[in-house]
């Protein structure tokens, strides 16, 4: 399948690496190809400059957001949450019309340090904002409740643990669920939270995610729902 991943950070790279290994035709979208390739310093999370990462992924093309939007039958949003609406606008509503838009972003506000707060919460969410911004796209929120390494390799954390999906379009959720299965998520680990409004819950979970991470000293964990 032709897939576009918007975002050159650790999530964009991890998802691109996994999906291209599975045989998908993946491009990565960025604001400015030349500027992104010219970076020589690690990013704020310590990831190597993009050009260095690309040397080990020569088949993956880095393209402007709009070209990525044209390429992808499925488009993955892995951009900084506070800038995701700008990235989606640059990708283009027309390029996203009718397409599945898998949103992995968290609307984090890091201006006051850790743990972050959210730029939108309670009565709205980034997932819903994106769906309103591109009403003809079919937004599915997923994978945003865990570290990138866990998103693309559930075995990174032992045992049975969960990934959530939320979105208004049932077929789009089927497409995302099938990609999650390909990645390695067992059927019974994928929990459908209903409409895109469920993005509020998974985005607000980030408060517990960051606080738990501070307590454990690692992000190498995930949430497991245990029921009677
Ligand atoms: P990130 O550093 O949060 O985002 C990097 C991407 O955001 C880059 O592609 C960058 O574009 C884009 N960006 C930054 N400012 C922008 C602006 N003003 N306009 C348009 N685009 C802009 O990378 P990440 O750590 O991979 O996270 C990606 C998303 O997943 C975030 O929303 C994050 O909260 C969420 N998330 C991350 C993790 C994780 O393990 N890191 C876990 C759960 C959820 P350029 O390519 O042009 O620089």
PDB file of C-alpha atoms and ligand atoms in Angstrom:
ATOM      1  CA  UNK A   1       0.000   0.000   0.000  1.00  0.00           C
ATOM      2  CA  UNK A   2       1.145   3.574  -0.626  1.00  0.00           C
ATOM      3  CA  UNK A   3       1.619   5.207   2.766  1.00  0.00           C
ATOM      4  CA  UNK A   4       2.690   8.736   3.660  1.00  0.00           C
ATOM      5  CA  UNK A   5       4.124   9.437   7.081  1.00  0.00           C
ATOM      6  CA  UNK A   6       4.037  13.118   8.041  1.00  0.00           C
ATOM      7  CA  UNK A   7       6.893  13.634  10.490  1.00  0.00           C
ATOM      8  CA  UNK A   8      10.645  13.090  10.597  1.00  0.00           C
ATOM      9  CA  UNK A   9      10.945  12.495  14.359  1.00  0.00           C
ATOM     10  CA  UNK A  10      11.236   9.202  16.217  1.00  0.00           C
ATOM     11  CA  UNK A  11       7.593   8.221  15.618  1.00  0.00           C
ATOM     12  CA  UNK A  12       7.701   9.011  11.888  1.00  0.00           C
ATOM     13  CA  UNK A  13      10.962   7.106  11.511  1.00  0.00           C
ATOM     14  CA  UNK A  14       9.793   4.102  13.557  1.00  0.00           C
ATOM     15  CA  UNK A  15       6.495   3.760  11.657  1.00  0.00           C
ATOM     16  CA  UNK A  16       8.235   4.259   8.298  1.00  0.00           C
ATOM     17  CA  UNK A  17      10.871   1.677   9.136  1.00  0.00           C
ATOM     18  CA  UNK A  18       8.267  -0.898  10.215  1.00  0.00           C
ATOM     19  CA  UNK A  19       5.811  -0.356   7.355  1.00  0.00           C
ATOM     20  CA  UNK A  20       8.489  -0.310   4.661  1.00  0.00           C
ATOM     21  CA  UNK A  21       9.993  -3.504   6.088  1.00  0.00           C
ATOM     22  CA  UNK A  22       6.522  -5.025   5.726  1.00  0.00           C
ATOM     23  CA  UNK A  23       6.616  -4.146   2.021  1.00  0.00           C
ATOM     24  CA  UNK A  24       4.611  -0.915   1.918  1.00  0.00           C
ATOM     25  CA  UNK A  25       5.648   1.970  -0.338  1.00  0.00           C
ATOM     26  CA  UNK A  26       6.326   4.663   2.277  1.00  0.00           C
ATOM     27  CA  UNK A  27       7.371   8.308   1.893  1.00  0.00           C
ATOM     28  CA  UNK A  28       8.115  10.702   4.749  1.00  0.00           C
ATOM     29  CA  UNK A  29       6.761  14.257   4.698  1.00  0.00           C
ATOM     30  CA  UNK A  30       8.591  17.271   6.085  1.00  0.00           C
ATOM     31  CA  UNK A  31       8.300  21.077   5.919  1.00  0.00           C
ATOM     32  CA  UNK A  32      11.460  21.698   3.901  1.00  0.00           C
ATOM     33  CA  UNK A  33      13.412  18.773   2.443  1.00  0.00           C
ATOM     34  CA  UNK A  34      16.704  20.663   2.070  1.00  0.00           C
ATOM     35  CA  UNK A  35      16.589  22.054   5.602  1.00  0.00           C
ATOM     36  CA  UNK A  36      15.730  18.668   7.098  1.00  0.00           C
ATOM     37  CA  UNK A  37      18.583  16.974   5.217  1.00  0.00           C
ATOM     38  CA  UNK A  38      20.996  19.768   6.193  1.00  0.00           C
ATOM     39  CA  UNK A  39      20.527  19.176   9.944  1.00  0.00           C
ATOM     40  CA  UNK A  40      23.677  17.920  11.620  1.00  0.00           C
ATOM     41  CA  UNK A  41      22.606  17.932  15.282  1.00  0.00           C
ATOM     42  CA  UNK A  42      20.497  15.303  17.081  1.00  0.00           C
ATOM     43  CA  UNK A  43      16.867  16.395  17.655  1.00  0.00           C
ATOM     44  CA  UNK A  44      15.510  17.352  21.101  1.00  0.00           C
ATOM     45  CA  UNK A  45      15.000  13.660  21.945  1.00  0.00           C
ATOM     46  CA  UNK A  46      18.587  12.780  20.978  1.00  0.00           C
ATOM     47  CA  UNK A  47      17.715  11.073  17.669  1.00  0.00           C
ATOM     48  CA  UNK A  48      20.409  11.212  14.996  1.00  0.00           C
ATOM     49  CA  UNK A  49      20.001  13.821  12.216  1.00  0.00           C
ATOM     50  CA  UNK A  50      17.527  12.708   9.557  1.00  0.00           C
ATOM     51  CA  UNK A  51      20.160  12.411   6.789  1.00  0.00           C
ATOM     52  CA  UNK A  52      22.072   9.907   8.918  1.00  0.00           C
ATOM     53  CA  UNK A  53      18.899   7.865   9.547  1.00  0.00           C
ATOM     54  CA  UNK A  54      18.093   7.919   5.826  1.00  0.00           C
ATOM     55  CA  UNK A  55      21.436   6.325   4.926  1.00  0.00           C
ATOM     56  CA  UNK A  56      20.108   3.085   6.419  1.00  0.00           C
ATOM     57  CA  UNK A  57      16.723   3.561   4.671  1.00  0.00           C
ATOM     58  CA  UNK A  58      17.718   4.445   1.091  1.00  0.00           C
ATOM     59  CA  UNK A  59      14.368   3.365  -0.386  1.00  0.00           C
ATOM     60  CA  UNK A  60      12.417   5.892   1.704  1.00  0.00           C
ATOM     61  CA  UNK A  61      11.880   9.241  -0.023  1.00  0.00           C
ATOM     62  CA  UNK A  62      11.751  12.481   1.965  1.00  0.00           C
ATOM     63  CA  UNK A  63       9.231  14.854   0.351  1.00  0.00           C
ATOM     64  CA  UNK A  64       7.351  18.062   1.231  1.00  0.00           C
ATOM     65  CA  UNK A  65       4.134  17.522   3.219  1.00  0.00           C
ATOM     66  CA  UNK A  66       1.957  18.221   0.150  1.00  0.00           C
ATOM     67  CA  UNK A  67       3.748  15.608  -1.995  1.00  0.00           C
ATOM     68  CA  UNK A  68       3.371  13.110   0.840  1.00  0.00           C
ATOM     69  CA  UNK A  69      -0.357  13.843   0.855  1.00  0.00           C
ATOM     70  CA  UNK A  70      -0.556  13.068  -2.860  1.00  0.00           C
ATOM     71  CA  UNK A  71       1.381   9.788  -2.429  1.00  0.00           C
ATOM     72  CA  UNK A  72      -0.419   8.227   0.530  1.00  0.00           C
ATOM     73  CA  UNK A  73      -3.525   6.075   0.318  1.00  0.00           C
ATOM     74  CA  UNK A  74      -3.133   6.073   4.080  1.00  0.00           C
ATOM     75  CA  UNK A  75      -1.545   9.143   5.688  1.00  0.00           C
ATOM     76  CA  UNK A  76      -0.005   8.986   9.174  1.00  0.00           C
ATOM     77  CA  UNK A  77       0.252  12.160  11.243  1.00  0.00           C
ATOM     78  CA  UNK A  78       3.448  11.925  13.322  1.00  0.00           C
ATOM     79  CA  UNK A  79       4.112  15.629  13.679  1.00  0.00           C
ATOM     80  CA  UNK A  80       4.584  17.711  16.828  1.00  0.00           C
ATOM     81  CA  UNK A  81       1.057  17.989  18.215  1.00  0.00           C
ATOM     82  CA  UNK A  82       1.105  21.761  18.730  1.00  0.00           C
ATOM     83  CA  UNK A  83       1.984  22.099  15.012  1.00  0.00           C
ATOM     84  CA  UNK A  84      -0.094  19.257  13.588  1.00  0.00           C
ATOM     85  CA  UNK A  85      -2.839  21.530  12.257  1.00  0.00           C
ATOM     86  CA  UNK A  86      -0.197  23.535  10.365  1.00  0.00           C
ATOM     87  CA  UNK A  87       1.307  20.311   9.002  1.00  0.00           C
ATOM     88  CA  UNK A  88      -2.129  19.051   7.932  1.00  0.00           C
ATOM     89  CA  UNK A  89      -2.863  22.390   6.246  1.00  0.00           C
ATOM     90  CA  UNK A  90       0.456  22.157   4.376  1.00  0.00           C
ATOM     91  CA  UNK A  91      -0.407  18.583   3.338  1.00  0.00           C
ATOM     92  CA  UNK A  92      -3.598  19.931   1.810  1.00  0.00           C
ATOM     93  CA  UNK A  93      -7.259  19.130   2.400  1.00  0.00           C
ATOM     94  CA  UNK A  94      -7.703  18.121  -1.250  1.00  0.00           C
ATOM     95  CA  UNK A  95      -4.809  15.649  -1.013  1.00  0.00           C
ATOM     96  CA  UNK A  96      -6.365  14.111   2.107  1.00  0.00           C
ATOM     97  CA  UNK A  97      -9.962  13.916   0.878  1.00  0.00           C
ATOM     98  CA  UNK A  98     -11.388  10.423   1.265  1.00  0.00           C
ATOM     99  CA  UNK A  99      -8.154   9.082   2.751  1.00  0.00           C
ATOM    100  CA  UNK A 100      -7.515   7.367   6.045  1.00  0.00           C
ATOM    101  CA  UNK A 101      -5.584   9.757   8.312  1.00  0.00           C
ATOM    102  CA  UNK A 102      -4.008   7.866  11.209  1.00  0.00           C
ATOM    103  CA  UNK A 103      -3.255  10.441  13.910  1.00  0.00           C
ATOM    104  CA  UNK A 104      -0.563   9.481  16.435  1.00  0.00           C
ATOM    105  CA  UNK A 105       0.095  12.997  17.771  1.00  0.00           C
ATOM    106  CA  UNK A 106      -0.195  14.377  21.289  1.00  0.00           C
ATOM    107  CA  UNK A 107      -1.004  18.092  21.708  1.00  0.00           C
ATOM    108  CA  UNK A 108       1.759  18.615  24.267  1.00  0.00           C
ATOM    109  CA  UNK A 109       2.650  21.973  25.772  1.00  0.00           C
ATOM    110  CA  UNK A 110       6.226  21.653  27.060  1.00  0.00           C
ATOM    111  CA  UNK A 111       6.668  25.364  27.767  1.00  0.00           C
ATOM    112  CA  UNK A 112       6.422  24.827  31.546  1.00  0.00           C
ATOM    113  CA  UNK A 113       8.703  21.772  31.532  1.00  0.00           C
ATOM    114  CA  UNK A 114       7.790  18.211  32.484  1.00  0.00           C
ATOM    115  CA  UNK A 115       5.277  16.740  32.797  1.00  0.00           C
ATOM    116  CA  UNK A 116       3.704  18.502  29.815  1.00  0.00           C
ATOM    117  CA  UNK A 117       0.189  19.911  29.797  1.00  0.00           C
ATOM    118  CA  UNK A 118      -2.101  19.765  26.768  1.00  0.00           C
ATOM    119  CA  UNK A 119      -2.927  22.570  24.337  1.00  0.00           C
ATOM    120  CA  UNK A 120      -6.448  21.124  24.013  1.00  0.00           C
ATOM    121  CA  UNK A 121      -8.349  18.852  26.415  1.00  0.00           C
ATOM    122  CA  UNK A 122     -11.575  17.930  28.207  1.00  0.00           C
ATOM    123  CA  UNK A 123     -14.192  19.155  25.738  1.00  0.00           C
ATOM    124  CA  UNK A 124     -12.097  18.792  22.588  1.00  0.00           C
ATOM    125  CA  UNK A 125      -8.984  17.029  21.315  1.00  0.00           C
ATOM    126  CA  UNK A 126      -6.343  17.299  18.621  1.00  0.00           C
ATOM    127  CA  UNK A 127      -7.902  14.318  16.845  1.00  0.00           C
ATOM    128  CA  UNK A 128     -11.228  16.161  16.638  1.00  0.00           C
ATOM    129  CA  UNK A 129      -9.539  19.417  15.596  1.00  0.00           C
ATOM    130  CA  UNK A 130      -7.829  17.573  12.739  1.00  0.00           C
ATOM    131  CA  UNK A 131     -11.096  15.897  11.700  1.00  0.00           C
ATOM    132  CA  UNK A 132     -12.809  19.334  11.633  1.00  0.00           C
ATOM    133  CA  UNK A 133      -9.878  20.858   9.692  1.00  0.00           C
ATOM    134  CA  UNK A 134     -10.093  18.165   6.986  1.00  0.00           C
ATOM    135  CA  UNK A 135     -13.713  16.951   7.101  1.00  0.00           C
ATOM    136  CA  UNK A 136     -13.322  14.836   3.978  1.00  0.00           C
ATOM    137  CA  UNK A 137     -10.444  12.856   5.485  1.00  0.00           C
ATOM    138  CA  UNK A 138     -11.270   9.878   7.705  1.00  0.00           C
ATOM    139  CA  UNK A 139      -9.327  10.453  10.903  1.00  0.00           C
ATOM    140  CA  UNK A 140      -8.462   7.562  13.204  1.00  0.00           C
ATOM    141  CA  UNK A 141      -6.642   8.261  16.450  1.00  0.00           C
ATOM    142  CA  UNK A 142      -4.337   5.451  17.496  1.00  0.00           C
ATOM    143  CA  UNK A 143      -0.882   4.522  18.822  1.00  0.00           C
ATOM    144  CA  UNK A 144      -0.564   7.818  20.737  1.00  0.00           C
ATOM    145  CA  UNK A 145      -0.588   6.163  24.190  1.00  0.00           C
ATOM    146  CA  UNK A 146       2.885   4.611  24.076  1.00  0.00           C
ATOM    147  CA  UNK A 147       6.522   5.061  23.149  1.00  0.00           C
ATOM    148  CA  UNK A 148       7.352   4.833  19.410  1.00  0.00           C
ATOM    149  CA  UNK A 149       9.337   1.614  19.989  1.00  0.00           C
ATOM    150  CA  UNK A 150       6.208  -0.027  21.430  1.00  0.00           C
ATOM    151  CA  UNK A 151       3.922   1.323  18.663  1.00  0.00           C
ATOM    152  CA  UNK A 152       5.829  -0.605  16.007  1.00  0.00           C
ATOM    153  CA  UNK A 153       6.893  -3.570  18.130  1.00  0.00           C
ATOM    154  CA  UNK A 154       4.375  -4.639  20.784  1.00  0.00           C
ATOM    155  CA  UNK A 155       6.900  -7.273  21.884  1.00  0.00           C
ATOM    156  CA  UNK A 156       9.082  -4.419  23.159  1.00  0.00           C
ATOM    157  CA  UNK A 157       6.942  -4.742  26.317  1.00  0.00           C
ATOM    158  CA  UNK A 158       6.290  -8.249  27.671  1.00  0.00           C
ATOM    159  CA  UNK A 159       2.812  -9.688  28.104  1.00  0.00           C
ATOM    160  CA  UNK A 160      -0.547  -8.635  26.742  1.00  0.00           C
ATOM    161  CA  UNK A 161      -1.187  -4.901  26.542  1.00  0.00           C
ATOM    162  CA  UNK A 162      -3.428  -2.617  24.541  1.00  0.00           C
ATOM    163  CA  UNK A 163      -3.642  -0.156  21.685  1.00  0.00           C
ATOM    164  CA  UNK A 164      -6.730   2.036  21.215  1.00  0.00           C
ATOM    165  CA  UNK A 165      -8.474   3.198  18.042  1.00  0.00           C
ATOM    166  CA  UNK A 166     -11.035   6.008  17.809  1.00  0.00           C
ATOM    167  CA  UNK A 167     -12.665   7.423  14.698  1.00  0.00           C
ATOM    168  CA  UNK A 168     -16.018   8.180  13.086  1.00  0.00           C
ATOM    169  CA  UNK A 169     -15.510   6.080   9.937  1.00  0.00           C
ATOM    170  CA  UNK A 170     -15.886   2.329  10.449  1.00  0.00           C
ATOM    171  CA  UNK A 171     -14.028   1.409   7.238  1.00  0.00           C
ATOM    172  CA  UNK A 172     -11.122   3.692   8.133  1.00  0.00           C
ATOM    173  CA  UNK A 173     -10.878   1.970  11.522  1.00  0.00           C
ATOM    174  CA  UNK A 174     -10.842  -1.396   9.721  1.00  0.00           C
ATOM    175  CA  UNK A 175      -7.915  -0.206   7.570  1.00  0.00           C
ATOM    176  CA  UNK A 176      -5.998   1.010  10.631  1.00  0.00           C
ATOM    177  CA  UNK A 177      -6.810  -2.166  12.566  1.00  0.00           C
ATOM    178  CA  UNK A 178      -5.500  -4.255   9.703  1.00  0.00           C
ATOM    179  CA  UNK A 179      -2.251  -2.218   9.655  1.00  0.00           C
ATOM    180  CA  UNK A 180      -1.960  -2.674  13.425  1.00  0.00           C
ATOM    181  CA  UNK A 181      -2.326  -6.450  12.956  1.00  0.00           C
ATOM    182  CA  UNK A 182       0.382  -6.393  10.278  1.00  0.00           C
ATOM    183  CA  UNK A 183       2.659  -4.514  12.679  1.00  0.00           C
ATOM    184  CA  UNK A 184       2.137  -7.289  15.214  1.00  0.00           C
ATOM    185  CA  UNK A 185      -0.737  -6.169  17.445  1.00  0.00           C
ATOM    186  CA  UNK A 186      -2.905  -9.178  18.366  1.00  0.00           C
ATOM    187  CA  UNK A 187      -6.605  -8.818  17.551  1.00  0.00           C
ATOM    188  CA  UNK A 188      -7.665  -8.892  21.185  1.00  0.00           C
ATOM    189  CA  UNK A 189      -5.178  -6.132  22.068  1.00  0.00           C
ATOM    190  CA  UNK A 190      -6.878  -3.599  19.766  1.00  0.00           C
ATOM    191  CA  UNK A 191      -9.608  -1.746  21.653  1.00  0.00           C
ATOM    192  CA  UNK A 192     -12.134   0.324  19.671  1.00  0.00           C
ATOM    193  CA  UNK A 193     -13.212   3.358  21.720  1.00  0.00           C
ATOM    194  CA  UNK A 194     -15.887   4.460  19.241  1.00  0.00           C
ATOM    195  CA  UNK A 195     -15.950   7.847  17.506  1.00  0.00           C
ATOM    196  CA  UNK A 196     -13.148  10.378  17.170  1.00  0.00           C
ATOM    197  CA  UNK A 197     -14.329  11.927  20.441  1.00  0.00           C
ATOM    198  CA  UNK A 198     -12.441   9.019  22.065  1.00  0.00           C
ATOM    199  CA  UNK A 199      -9.256  10.919  21.130  1.00  0.00           C
ATOM    200  CA  UNK A 200      -9.929  13.123  24.181  1.00  0.00           C
ATOM    201  CA  UNK A 201      -9.404  10.128  26.457  1.00  0.00           C
ATOM    202  CA  UNK A 202      -6.252   8.799  24.792  1.00  0.00           C
ATOM    203  CA  UNK A 203      -4.689  12.260  24.560  1.00  0.00           C
ATOM    204  CA  UNK A 204      -5.511  13.062  28.200  1.00  0.00           C
ATOM    205  CA  UNK A 205      -4.001   9.709  29.198  1.00  0.00           C
ATOM    206  CA  UNK A 206      -0.657  11.345  28.378  1.00  0.00           C
ATOM    207  CA  UNK A 207      -0.737  12.926  31.850  1.00  0.00           C
ATOM    208  CA  UNK A 208      -0.612   9.429  33.360  1.00  0.00           C
ATOM    209  CA  UNK A 209       1.885   8.302  30.705  1.00  0.00           C
ATOM    210  CA  UNK A 210       4.427  11.031  31.552  1.00  0.00           C
ATOM    211  CA  UNK A 211       3.868  10.831  35.309  1.00  0.00           C
ATOM    212  CA  UNK A 212       4.263   7.034  35.274  1.00  0.00           C
ATOM    213  CA  UNK A 213       7.373   7.389  33.142  1.00  0.00           C
ATOM    214  CA  UNK A 214       8.878   9.805  35.676  1.00  0.00           C
ATOM    215  CA  UNK A 215       8.085   7.338  38.474  1.00  0.00           C
ATOM    216  CA  UNK A 216       9.533   4.331  36.613  1.00  0.00           C
ATOM    217  CA  UNK A 217      12.436   6.181  34.968  1.00  0.00           C
ATOM    218  CA  UNK A 218      11.535   4.721  31.570  1.00  0.00           C
ATOM    219  CA  UNK A 219       8.954   4.855  28.762  1.00  0.00           C
ATOM    220  CA  UNK A 220       9.345   1.115  28.157  1.00  0.00           C
ATOM    221  CA  UNK A 221       5.862   0.177  29.377  1.00  0.00           C
ATOM    222  CA  UNK A 222       2.285   0.178  28.144  1.00  0.00           C
ATOM    223  CA  UNK A 223      -1.247   0.118  29.480  1.00  0.00           C
ATOM    224  CA  UNK A 224      -3.079  -3.208  29.791  1.00  0.00           C
ATOM    225  CA  UNK A 225      -6.828  -3.311  30.306  1.00  0.00           C
ATOM    226  CA  UNK A 226      -7.830  -6.120  32.650  1.00  0.00           C
ATOM    227  CA  UNK A 227     -11.493  -7.028  32.848  1.00  0.00           C
ATOM    228  CA  UNK A 228     -13.648  -9.617  34.493  1.00  0.00           C
TER     229      UNK A 228
HETATM  230  P1  LIG B   1       8.237  15.586  17.232  1.00  0.00           P
HETATM  231  O1  LIG B   1       9.552  16.175  17.496  1.00  0.00           O
HETATM  232  O2  LIG B   1       7.157  15.764  18.233  1.00  0.00           O
HETATM  233  O3  LIG B   1       7.684  16.119  15.796  1.00  0.00           O
HETATM  234  C1  LIG B   1       8.552  16.192  14.722  1.00  0.00           C
HETATM  235  C2  LIG B   1       7.783  16.590  13.491  1.00  0.00           C
HETATM  236  O4  LIG B   1       6.968  17.740  13.736  1.00  0.00           O
HETATM  237  C3  LIG B   1       8.761  16.954  12.365  1.00  0.00           C
HETATM  238  O5  LIG B   1       8.405  16.273  11.181  1.00  0.00           O
HETATM  239  C4  LIG B   1       8.579  18.430  12.209  1.00  0.00           C
HETATM  240  O6  LIG B   1       8.676  18.868  10.864  1.00  0.00           O
HETATM  241  C5  LIG B   1       7.128  18.644  12.650  1.00  0.00           C
HETATM  242  N1  LIG B   1       6.962  20.037  13.057  1.00  0.00           N
HETATM  243  C6  LIG B   1       7.580  20.684  14.082  1.00  0.00           C
HETATM  244  N2  LIG B   1       7.209  21.977  14.100  1.00  0.00           N
HETATM  245  C7  LIG B   1       6.373  22.158  13.051  1.00  0.00           C
HETATM  246  C8  LIG B   1       5.668  23.273  12.529  1.00  0.00           C
HETATM  247  N3  LIG B   1       5.756  24.493  13.092  1.00  0.00           N
HETATM  248  N4  LIG B   1       4.876  23.090  11.455  1.00  0.00           N
HETATM  249  C9  LIG B   1       4.763  21.862  10.865  1.00  0.00           C
HETATM  250  N5  LIG B   1       5.423  20.762  11.305  1.00  0.00           N
HETATM  251  C10 LIG B   1       6.208  20.910  12.387  1.00  0.00           C
HETATM  252  O7  LIG B   1       8.468  14.027  16.887  1.00  0.00           O
HETATM  253  P2  LIG B   1       8.072  12.647  17.572  1.00  0.00           P
HETATM  254  O8  LIG B   1       8.726  12.486  18.873  1.00  0.00           O
HETATM  255  O9  LIG B   1       8.321  11.657  16.498  1.00  0.00           O
HETATM  256  O10 LIG B   1       6.508  12.730  17.848  1.00  0.00           O
HETATM  257  C11 LIG B   1       5.574  12.806  16.805  1.00  0.00           C
HETATM  258  C12 LIG B   1       4.162  12.917  17.402  1.00  0.00           C
HETATM  259  O11 LIG B   1       3.846  11.698  18.089  1.00  0.00           O
HETATM  260  C13 LIG B   1       4.050  14.032  18.435  1.00  0.00           C
HETATM  261  O12 LIG B   1       2.771  14.605  18.334  1.00  0.00           O
HETATM  262  C14 LIG B   1       4.206  13.302  19.760  1.00  0.00           C
HETATM  263  O13 LIG B   1       3.576  13.967  20.838  1.00  0.00           O
HETATM  264  C15 LIG B   1       3.508  11.978  19.454  1.00  0.00           C
HETATM  265  N6  LIG B   1       3.990  10.863  20.269  1.00  0.00           N
HETATM  266  C16 LIG B   1       5.315  10.626  20.340  1.00  0.00           C
HETATM  267  C17 LIG B   1       5.764   9.512  21.049  1.00  0.00           C
HETATM  268  C18 LIG B   1       7.233   9.168  21.063  1.00  0.00           C
HETATM  269  O14 LIG B   1       7.590   8.031  21.424  1.00  0.00           O
HETATM  270  N7  LIG B   1       8.110  10.070  20.661  1.00  0.00           N
HETATM  271  C19 LIG B   1       4.851   8.703  21.723  1.00  0.00           C
HETATM  272  C20 LIG B   1       3.485   8.989  21.639  1.00  0.00           C
HETATM  273  C21 LIG B   1       3.046  10.060  20.882  1.00  0.00           C
HETATM  274  P3  LIG B   1      10.089  18.865  10.103  1.00  0.00           P
HETATM  275  O15 LIG B   1      10.253  17.462   9.580  1.00  0.00           O
HETATM  276  O16 LIG B   1       9.893  19.863   9.032  1.00  0.00           O
HETATM  277  O17 LIG B   1      11.134  19.241  11.116  1.00  0.00           O
END
